[in-house]
Coordinates of C-alpha atoms and ligand atoms in Angstrom, one line a residue:
X6 CA -21.6 -3.9 4.2
X7 CA -21.7 -5.6 0.8
X8 CA -19.1 -5.4 -2.0
X9 CA -19.4 -5.0 -5.7
X10 CA -17.0 -4.9 -8.6
X11 CA -16.0 -1.8 -10.5
X12 CA -17.1 -3.6 -13.7
X13 CA -20.5 -4.7 -12.4
X14 CA -20.1 -8.5 -12.9
X15 CA -19.8 -9.5 -9.2
X16 CA -21.8 -9.1 -6.1
X17 CA -23.1 -8.0 -3.9
X18 CA -20.8 -10.2 -1.8
X19 CA -19.7 -10.1 1.8
X20 CA -16.4 -8.6 3.1
X21 CA -14.9 -12.0 3.7
X22 CA -15.8 -13.3 0.3
X23 CA -14.2 -10.2 -1.2
X24 CA -11.0 -10.7 0.7
X25 CA -10.7 -14.2 -0.4
X26 CA -11.5 -13.3 -4.0
X27 CA -8.8 -10.6 -4.2
X28 CA -9.1 -9.4 -7.8
X29 CA -12.8 -9.5 -8.8
X30 CA -13.4 -12.5 -11.1
X31 CA -14.9 -10.2 -13.8
X32 CA -11.5 -8.5 -14.1
X33 CA -12.5 -5.5 -12.0
X34 CA -11.7 -4.4 -8.5
X35 CA -14.0 -4.8 -5.4
X36 CA -15.4 -1.8 -3.6
X37 CA -17.9 -1.4 -0.8
X38 CA -21.5 -0.8 -2.1
X39 CA -21.4 2.6 -0.4
X40 CA -18.8 4.6 1.6
X41 CA -20.1 5.2 5.1
X42 CA -20.2 8.7 6.5
X43 CA -18.8 9.6 9.9
X44 CA -20.6 12.3 11.9
X45 CA -19.1 15.0 14.1
X46 CA -20.5 13.3 17.2
X47 CA -18.8 10.1 16.3
X48 CA -15.5 11.8 15.6
X49 CA -15.7 13.4 19.1
X50 CA -15.8 9.9 20.6
X51 CA -13.0 8.7 18.4
X52 CA -10.5 11.3 19.6
X53 CA -9.4 9.3 22.6
X54 CA -8.9 6.0 21.0
X55 CA -5.6 4.2 20.6
X56 CA -4.6 3.2 17.1
X57 CA -5.8 -0.4 17.2
X58 CA -9.1 0.8 18.8
X59 CA -9.6 3.3 16.1
X60 CA -8.8 0.7 13.5
X61 CA -11.6 -1.5 15.0
X62 CA -14.1 1.4 14.8
X63 CA -13.3 2.4 11.2
X64 CA -13.1 -1.2 9.9
X65 CA -16.3 -2.2 11.6
X66 CA -18.1 0.3 9.4
X67 CA -17.0 -1.8 6.3
X68 CA -17.1 -5.3 7.7
X69 CA -20.4 -7.0 8.3
X70 CA -19.5 -10.7 8.7
X71 CA -16.8 -10.9 11.4
X72 CA -17.9 -10.6 15.0
X73 CA -16.6 -7.5 16.8
X74 CA -14.6 -9.4 19.4
X75 CA -12.8 -11.3 16.6
X76 CA -12.0 -8.2 14.7
X77 CA -10.7 -6.5 17.8
X78 CA -8.4 -9.5 18.4
X79 CA -7.2 -9.3 14.7
X80 CA -6.3 -5.6 14.8
X81 CA -4.7 -5.8 18.3
X82 CA -2.5 -8.6 17.1
X83 CA -1.7 -6.9 13.8
X84 CA -0.4 -3.7 15.4
X85 CA 1.2 -5.3 18.4
X86 CA 4.2 -6.0 16.1
X87 CA 4.9 -2.3 15.7
X88 CA 7.7 -0.8 17.8
X89 CA 6.2 2.6 18.5
X90 CA 3.7 3.0 21.4
X91 CA 1.4 5.1 19.2
X92 CA 1.9 2.8 16.2
X93 CA 1.7 5.7 13.8
X94 CA 3.3 8.8 15.3
X95 CA 3.1 12.3 13.8
X96 CA 6.3 14.3 14.0
X97 CA 6.4 18.1 13.5
X98 CA 9.5 19.2 11.6
X99 CA 10.3 22.0 9.1
X100 CA 6.8 23.5 9.2
X101 CA 5.0 20.2 8.2
X102 CA 3.8 17.1 10.0
X103 CA 5.5 13.8 9.1
X104 CA 3.2 10.8 9.7
X105 CA 5.6 7.9 10.3
X106 CA 4.1 4.8 8.8
X107 CA 7.3 2.7 9.1
X108 CA 7.3 1.3 12.6
X109 CA 6.3 -2.2 11.6
X110 CA 8.6 -5.2 11.2
X111 CA 10.0 -4.4 7.8
X112 CA 10.2 -0.6 8.3
X113 CA 7.9 0.4 5.5
X114 CA 4.3 1.4 5.3
X115 CA 3.2 -1.9 3.6
X116 CA 3.4 -3.5 7.1
X117 CA 0.3 -1.6 8.1
X118 CA -1.8 -3.4 5.5
X119 CA 0.0 -6.7 5.4
X120 CA 0.2 -7.4 9.1
X121 CA -3.5 -7.0 9.2
X122 CA -4.1 -9.0 6.0
X123 CA -2.0 -11.9 7.3
X124 CA -4.0 -12.1 10.5
X125 CA -7.2 -11.7 8.6
X126 CA -6.3 -14.5 6.1
X127 CA -5.3 -16.8 8.9
X128 CA -8.7 -16.2 10.7
X129 CA -10.8 -16.7 7.5
X130 CA -8.9 -19.8 6.5
X131 CA -9.2 -21.4 9.9
X132 CA -12.9 -20.5 10.0
X133 CA -13.4 -22.2 6.6
X134 CA -11.1 -25.2 7.4
X135 CA -8.9 -24.4 4.4
X136 CA -5.3 -23.4 3.7
X137 CA -3.4 -21.0 1.4
X138 CA -0.1 -21.0 -0.4
X139 CA 0.7 -17.4 -1.1
X140 CA 2.7 -16.8 -4.3
X141 CA 4.2 -13.5 -5.3
X142 CA 7.1 -11.7 -7.0
X143 CA 9.0 -8.8 -5.6
X144 CA 11.6 -6.3 -6.5
X145 CA 11.9 -5.3 -2.8
X146 CA 9.5 -3.9 -0.3
X147 CA 6.3 -5.9 -0.9
X148 CA 8.1 -9.2 -0.6
X149 CA 9.5 -8.6 2.8
X150 CA 6.3 -7.1 4.1
X151 CA 4.3 -10.0 2.8
X152 CA 6.7 -12.6 4.3
X153 CA 6.4 -10.8 7.7
X154 CA 2.6 -10.8 7.3
X155 CA 2.4 -14.5 6.7
X156 CA 5.2 -16.0 8.8
X157 CA 4.1 -18.1 11.7
X158 CA 0.4 -18.2 10.6
X159 CA -1.5 -21.4 10.8
X160 CA -2.6 -22.9 7.4
X161 CA -0.4 -20.6 5.4
X162 CA 2.8 -20.9 3.5
X163 CA 4.5 -18.2 1.3
X164 CA 6.6 -18.4 -1.9
X165 CA 8.3 -15.2 -2.9
X166 CA 10.3 -14.9 -6.1
X167 CA 13.0 -12.2 -6.2
X168 CA 15.7 -11.6 -8.9
X169 CA 18.8 -13.3 -7.5
X170 CA 21.4 -10.7 -6.4
X171 CA 19.3 -7.8 -7.6
X172 CA 17.3 -6.6 -4.6
X173 CA 18.8 -4.1 -2.2
X174 CA 21.0 -5.6 0.7
X175 CA 18.6 -4.5 3.4
X176 CA 15.6 -6.0 1.6
X177 CA 17.4 -9.2 0.9
X178 CA 18.4 -9.4 4.6
X179 CA 14.9 -8.9 5.7
X180 CA 13.4 -11.5 3.4
X181 CA 16.0 -14.3 3.8
X182 CA 16.6 -14.3 7.6
X183 CA 13.0 -15.4 8.5
X184 CA 13.3 -18.8 10.2
X185 CA 10.0 -20.4 9.4
X186 CA 9.7 -23.6 7.4
X187 CA 6.7 -22.3 5.5
X188 CA 8.5 -19.2 4.2
X189 CA 10.2 -19.8 0.9
X190 CA 12.5 -17.3 -0.8
X191 CA 13.0 -18.2 -4.4
X192 CA 16.0 -16.4 -5.8
X193 CA 15.5 -16.5 -9.6
X194 CA 18.4 -16.3 -12.0
X195 CA 16.8 -13.5 -14.0
X196 CA 15.2 -10.0 -13.7
X197 CA 12.1 -8.8 -11.7
X198 CA 10.1 -9.0 -15.0
X199 CA 11.1 -12.7 -15.3
X200 CA 9.8 -13.3 -11.7
X201 CA 6.5 -11.5 -12.5
X202 CA 6.0 -13.4 -15.7
X203 CA 6.5 -16.7 -13.9
X204 CA 4.1 -15.9 -11.2
X205 CA 1.5 -14.7 -13.7
X206 CA 1.8 -17.9 -15.7
X207 CA 1.5 -20.1 -12.7
X208 CA -1.7 -18.2 -11.6
X209 CA -3.0 -18.8 -15.1
X210 CA -2.7 -22.6 -14.7
X211 CA -6.1 -22.9 -13.0
X212 CA -5.7 -26.6 -12.2
X213 CA -2.4 -26.0 -10.4
X214 CA -3.8 -22.9 -8.7
X215 CA -6.8 -24.8 -7.3
X216 CA -4.8 -27.9 -6.4
X217 CA -2.4 -25.9 -4.2
X218 CA -4.9 -23.2 -3.0
X219 CA -2.6 -20.5 -4.4
X220 CA -3.4 -17.0 -3.2
X221 CA -2.0 -13.5 -3.6
X222 CA -1.5 -10.6 -1.2
X223 CA -1.1 -7.9 -3.9
X224 CA -2.1 -4.3 -3.5
X225 CA -5.5 -4.7 -5.1
X226 CA -7.0 -6.6 -2.1
X227 CA -9.7 -4.4 -0.5
X228 CA -8.5 -5.3 3.0
X229 CA -5.2 -3.6 2.3
X230 CA -6.9 -0.4 1.2
X231 CA -9.2 -0.6 4.3
X232 CA -6.3 -0.9 6.7
X233 CA -4.8 2.2 5.1
X234 CA -7.9 4.3 5.5
X235 CA -7.4 4.1 9.3
X236 CA -4.3 6.3 9.4
X237 CA -5.9 9.1 7.4
X238 CA -8.6 9.3 10.0
X239 CA -6.0 9.0 12.8
X240 CA -3.9 11.9 11.4
X241 CA -6.9 14.1 11.1
X242 CA -7.9 13.3 14.8
X243 CA -4.4 14.2 16.0
X244 CA -4.6 17.6 14.3
X245 CA -8.1 18.3 15.7
X246 CA -6.5 17.9 19.1
X247 CA -4.2 20.8 18.1
X248 CA -7.3 22.9 17.1
X249 CA -7.3 22.5 13.4
X250 CA -10.5 21.7 11.5
X251 CA -9.0 20.5 8.3
X252 CA -5.8 18.9 6.9
X253 CA -4.0 18.4 3.6
X254 CA -2.2 15.1 3.0
X255 CA 0.7 14.6 0.7
X256 CA 1.2 11.0 -0.5
X257 CA 4.2 9.5 -2.4
X258 CA 2.4 7.3 -4.8
X259 CA 3.1 4.3 -7.1
X260 CA 0.1 2.1 -7.5
X261 CA -2.5 4.6 -6.3
X262 CA -3.2 2.3 -3.4
X263 CA -2.2 4.5 -0.5
X264 CA -3.7 7.6 -1.9
X265 CA -6.9 5.9 -2.8
X266 CA -7.3 5.0 0.9
X267 CA -7.0 8.7 1.5
X268 CA -9.8 9.4 -1.0
X269 CA -12.0 6.9 0.8
X270 CA -11.2 8.6 4.2
X271 CA -12.0 12.0 2.6
X272 CA -15.4 10.8 1.6
X273 CA -16.1 9.3 5.0
X274 CA -15.2 12.4 7.0
X275 CA -17.2 15.6 7.2
X276 CA -16.7 18.1 4.3
X277 CA -13.4 19.9 4.5
X278 CA -11.8 17.6 7.1
X279 CA -9.4 16.4 4.5
X280 CA -9.1 19.4 2.3
X281 CA -7.0 18.0 -0.5
X282 CA -4.8 15.1 -1.3
X283 CA -1.5 15.9 -3.0
X284 CA -0.2 13.1 -5.1
X285 CA 3.5 13.0 -5.4
X286 CA 5.3 11.0 -8.1
X287 CA 8.9 10.6 -9.1
X288 CA 9.9 10.6 -12.8
X289 CA 7.4 7.9 -13.4
X290 CA 4.7 10.5 -13.6
X291 CA 1.6 9.0 -15.3
X292 CA -0.6 10.0 -12.3
X293 CA 0.9 13.6 -12.3
X294 CA 0.0 13.9 -16.0
X295 CA -3.5 12.6 -15.3
X296 CA -4.2 15.2 -12.5
X297 CA -2.6 18.2 -14.2
X298 CA -3.4 17.5 -17.8
X299 CA -6.0 14.8 -18.0
X300 CA -3.6 12.6 -19.8
X301 CA -3.3 9.1 -18.5
X302 CA -0.9 7.4 -21.0
X303 CA 1.7 4.8 -20.6
X304 CA 5.3 5.7 -20.6
X305 CA 8.6 3.7 -20.1
X306 CA 9.4 2.8 -16.5
X307 CA 12.5 4.8 -15.4
X308 CA 14.5 3.3 -12.5
X309 CA 14.9 5.9 -9.6
X310 CA 16.2 6.2 -6.1
X311 CA 12.6 5.7 -4.9
X312 CA 12.1 2.3 -6.5
X313 CA 8.8 1.4 -4.8
X314 CA 7.3 4.2 -6.9
X315 CA 8.8 3.1 -10.2
X316 CA 5.4 2.2 -11.6
X317 CA 3.5 3.2 -14.7
X318 CA 0.2 1.4 -14.6
X319 CA -1.4 2.1 -11.2
X320 CA -3.3 -1.0 -10.3
X321 CA -5.7 0.7 -7.9
X322 CA -6.5 3.6 -10.3
X323 CA -9.6 1.8 -11.6
X324 CA -11.2 2.2 -8.2
X325 CA -11.0 5.9 -8.4
X326 CA -12.3 5.9 -12.0
X327 CA -15.4 4.2 -10.7
X328 CA -16.2 7.2 -8.6
X329 CA -15.0 9.8 -11.1
X330 CA -17.4 8.2 -13.7
X331 CA -20.4 8.3 -11.4
X332 CA -20.3 4.7 -10.1
X333 CA -21.2 3.5 -13.6
X334 CA -19.7 -0.1 -14.1
X335 CA -20.4 -0.1 -17.8
X336 CA -18.4 3.1 -18.3
X337 CA -15.5 1.6 -16.2
X338 CA -15.5 -1.6 -18.3
X339 CA -15.4 0.4 -21.6
X340 CA -12.8 2.8 -20.3
X341 CA -10.5 0.0 -19.1
X342 CA -10.9 -1.9 -22.4
X343 CA -10.0 1.2 -24.3
X344 CA -7.0 1.8 -22.1
X345 CA -5.9 -1.8 -22.7
X346 CA -6.0 -1.4 -26.5
X347 CA -4.8 2.2 -26.8
X348 CA -2.5 2.6 -23.8
X349 CA -4.1 5.9 -22.9
X350 CA -7.2 7.6 -21.4
X351 CA -8.0 11.2 -21.8
X352 CA -10.4 13.3 -19.7
X353 CA -12.7 16.2 -20.3
X354 CA -12.4 19.6 -18.7
X355 CA -15.4 18.9 -16.5
X356 CA -13.9 15.6 -15.4
X357 CA -10.6 17.3 -14.6
X358 CA -12.4 19.9 -12.5
X359 CA -13.9 17.1 -10.5
X360 CA -10.5 15.5 -10.1
X361 CA -9.0 18.7 -8.8
X362 CA -11.6 19.1 -6.1
X363 CA -9.9 16.2 -4.4
X364 CA -6.3 16.1 -5.8
X365 CA -3.4 18.2 -6.6
X366 CA -0.1 16.8 -7.9
X367 CA 3.7 17.3 -8.3
X368 CA 6.3 15.2 -10.0
X369 CA 9.7 15.4 -8.3
X370 CA 12.9 14.3 -10.0
X371 CA 15.8 12.6 -8.3
X372 CA 18.0 15.7 -8.1
X373 CA 15.2 17.6 -6.2
X374 CA 14.6 14.6 -4.0
X375 CA 18.3 14.4 -3.0
X376 CA 18.3 18.2 -2.4
X377 CA 15.3 17.9 -0.1
X378 CA 16.8 15.1 2.0
X379 CA 19.9 17.3 2.4
X380 CA 18.2 20.6 3.2
X381 CA 15.6 19.0 5.5
X382 CA 18.4 17.3 7.4
X383 CA 20.5 20.5 7.8
X384 CA 17.5 22.5 8.9
X385 CA 15.7 20.1 11.1
X386 CA 18.0 17.2 11.9
X387 CA 15.4 14.8 10.5
X388 CA 16.5 12.2 7.9
X389 CA 13.9 11.5 5.1
X390 CA 13.9 8.3 3.1
X391 CA 13.9 9.0 -0.7
X392 CA 10.1 8.0 -1.1
X393 CA 9.1 10.3 1.8
X394 CA 11.4 13.0 0.4
X395 CA 9.4 12.9 -2.9
X396 CA 6.3 13.6 -0.9
X397 CA 7.9 16.2 1.3
X398 CA 9.2 18.1 -1.7
X399 CA 5.7 18.2 -3.1
X400 CA 4.1 18.9 0.2
X401 CA 6.4 21.9 0.9
X402 CA 5.5 23.4 -2.5
X403 CA 1.8 23.0 -2.0
X404 CA 1.3 24.3 1.5
X405 CA -1.5 26.8 2.1
X406 CA -1.7 29.3 4.9
X407 CA -3.5 28.1 8.0
X408 CA -3.9 24.5 6.6
X409 CA -1.6 21.9 8.2
X410 CA 0.3 19.7 5.8
X411 CA 0.8 16.1 6.7
X412 CA 3.3 14.2 4.6
X413 CA 3.2 10.4 4.7
X414 CA 6.5 8.8 5.6
X415 CA 6.4 5.5 3.8
X416 CA 9.8 4.0 4.7
X417 CA 12.5 4.3 7.3
X418 CA 15.6 6.0 5.9
X419 CA 17.8 3.0 6.9
X420 CA 16.1 1.0 4.2
X421 CA 17.8 3.2 1.5
X422 CA 21.2 4.0 3.0
X423 CA 22.9 4.6 -0.4
X424 CA 20.5 7.4 -1.5
X425 CA 20.6 9.0 2.0
X426 CA 24.4 8.9 1.9
X427 CA 24.5 10.6 -1.4
X428 CA 22.3 13.4 0.0
X429 CA 23.8 14.0 3.5
X430 CA 27.2 12.4 3.2
X431 CA 26.6 9.6 5.7
X432 CA 24.3 6.7 6.2
X433 CA 21.4 7.0 8.6
X434 CA 21.8 5.2 12.0
X435 CA 20.9 1.6 11.8
X436 CA 17.7 0.6 13.7
X437 CA 17.7 -2.5 16.0
X438 CA 15.3 -4.2 13.6
X439 CA 18.0 -4.3 10.9
X440 CA 21.1 -4.7 13.1
X441 CA 19.7 -7.8 14.8
X442 CA 19.2 -9.6 11.5
X443 CA 22.8 -9.2 10.4
X444 CA 24.4 -12.3 11.9
X445 CA 21.4 -14.5 11.1
X446 CA 21.4 -17.5 8.8
X447 CA 20.0 -16.7 5.3
X448 CA 17.6 -19.1 3.7
X449 CA 16.9 -18.9 0.0
X450 CA 16.7 -21.3 -3.0
X451 CA 18.3 -20.3 -6.2
X452 CA 16.3 -21.4 -9.2
X453 CA 16.5 -20.9 -13.0
X454 CA 14.0 -18.5 -14.5
X455 CA 11.7 -21.3 -15.7
X456 CA 8.1 -21.8 -14.8
X457 CA 8.6 -25.6 -14.5
X458 CA 11.4 -25.2 -11.9
X459 CA 9.2 -23.0 -9.7
X460 CA 6.2 -25.2 -10.1
X461 CA 8.2 -28.2 -9.1
X462 CA 9.5 -26.4 -6.0
X463 CA 5.9 -25.5 -5.0
X464 CA 4.8 -29.1 -5.6
X465 CA 7.3 -30.3 -3.1
X466 CA 6.8 -27.6 -0.4
X467 CA 3.2 -26.4 -0.5
X468 CA 1.1 -27.1 2.6
Ligands
LIG4 C1 4.8 0.7 -2.0 C2 5.5 1.9 -1.6 C3 5.1 3.2 -2.1 C4 3.9 3.4 -3.0 O1 2.7 3.0 -2.5 P1 1.4 2.8 -3.4 O2 0.3 2.3 -2.5 O3 1.8 1.8 -4.5 O4 1.1 4.1 -4.0 C5 5.7 4.3 -1.6 N1 6.8 4.2 -0.7 C6 7.2 3.0 -0.3 C7 8.4 3.0 0.6 C8 6.6 1.9 -0.7 O5 7.1 0.7 -0.2

């Protein structure tokens, strides 16, 4: 399988080249030259596979330049860190299925992609005899998942900037208790925006970037999307076992990354296997406005109790536009340029019809989200985290008769104890993964919000 850019300036290149490139160097995003189709016969043989085995089969269709035995070892190791024997269990509660994506080391779904990406980077760097210093900024979930993806890997170090004293206690605990000399938590005296601006400026210094082999693990890396395609196939196979021939998925969305993986899976599987994808947003509803009204226009970011979805510009959306616009890179380039200058894109009636064949959407406000956590707990005993609850609220509203609804659970409720407490009057039970960190030494370096201070730190600690 070869890879091309949504803007037509790259490729075809191999999977490995694409992973190392991350963002396409023409400003676009990388995509496989075609999406493979999976036949009924193949699906029959996939029904028995364990999660890592299924990951091997699905990923093999997209990867042409890693030997099968090596890929098998990579996925086995990536998912061995999960603490549920099935890796991604489906739980039936309240008339829906909850697909728990939070059994990885940091208790959020980003582990599924980042555990794989970490082992993949290590493999590719070792093969090429090179090294990488990962640099990123976080307001919470991504940072801890990235640190756990990179820790202990050969030829890799990681520098994560977070706003000092402004990430949630659980997230700070997870990030700062990792005892690995190549994991660097930089607590910046400033806001998350300051952290992001510093990282952006450092990546813009090409000489510095080259000299220290700086790399990113952000959500636009194709390997992250690919790792996420697997669980949409997995969930469908589990429902086939129960006699269903189709499913609808509801996905709490921020960057359009997770739900784009669902779109890829929908195209791979036979017609009707994934009937529809319900895109759930919180008050930051740009994607909801796109699907329901054809209006993709920037708004102000509103902070909510589901912070990992407090996003206005969805970084993976361009990948979907490529398909919506008939795989025409010229159209994508013009569209993205126009969005950059005007801050909005509008869509025709025909385009919207096409969108709605694949997607439906709901925007769910905080009051409704808290209400769902409360009602769902009283009726089923199951505690939802606020991100999952946004999805469950949308999923319950969009159910169709005879069609199973699978809601993606993107975080463990114990990551967001304050919101859960507001909804049900008590904090969720603390999982071992969090409890065992509590007495540990915390390692972080407080730095001023200045590019030079961060660069100097990297100079001294890069591998
Ligand atoms: C990142 C994240 C999301 C949003 O995922 P996208 O891929 O950005 O759509 C939802 N829930 C949680 C808990 C997350 O960490």
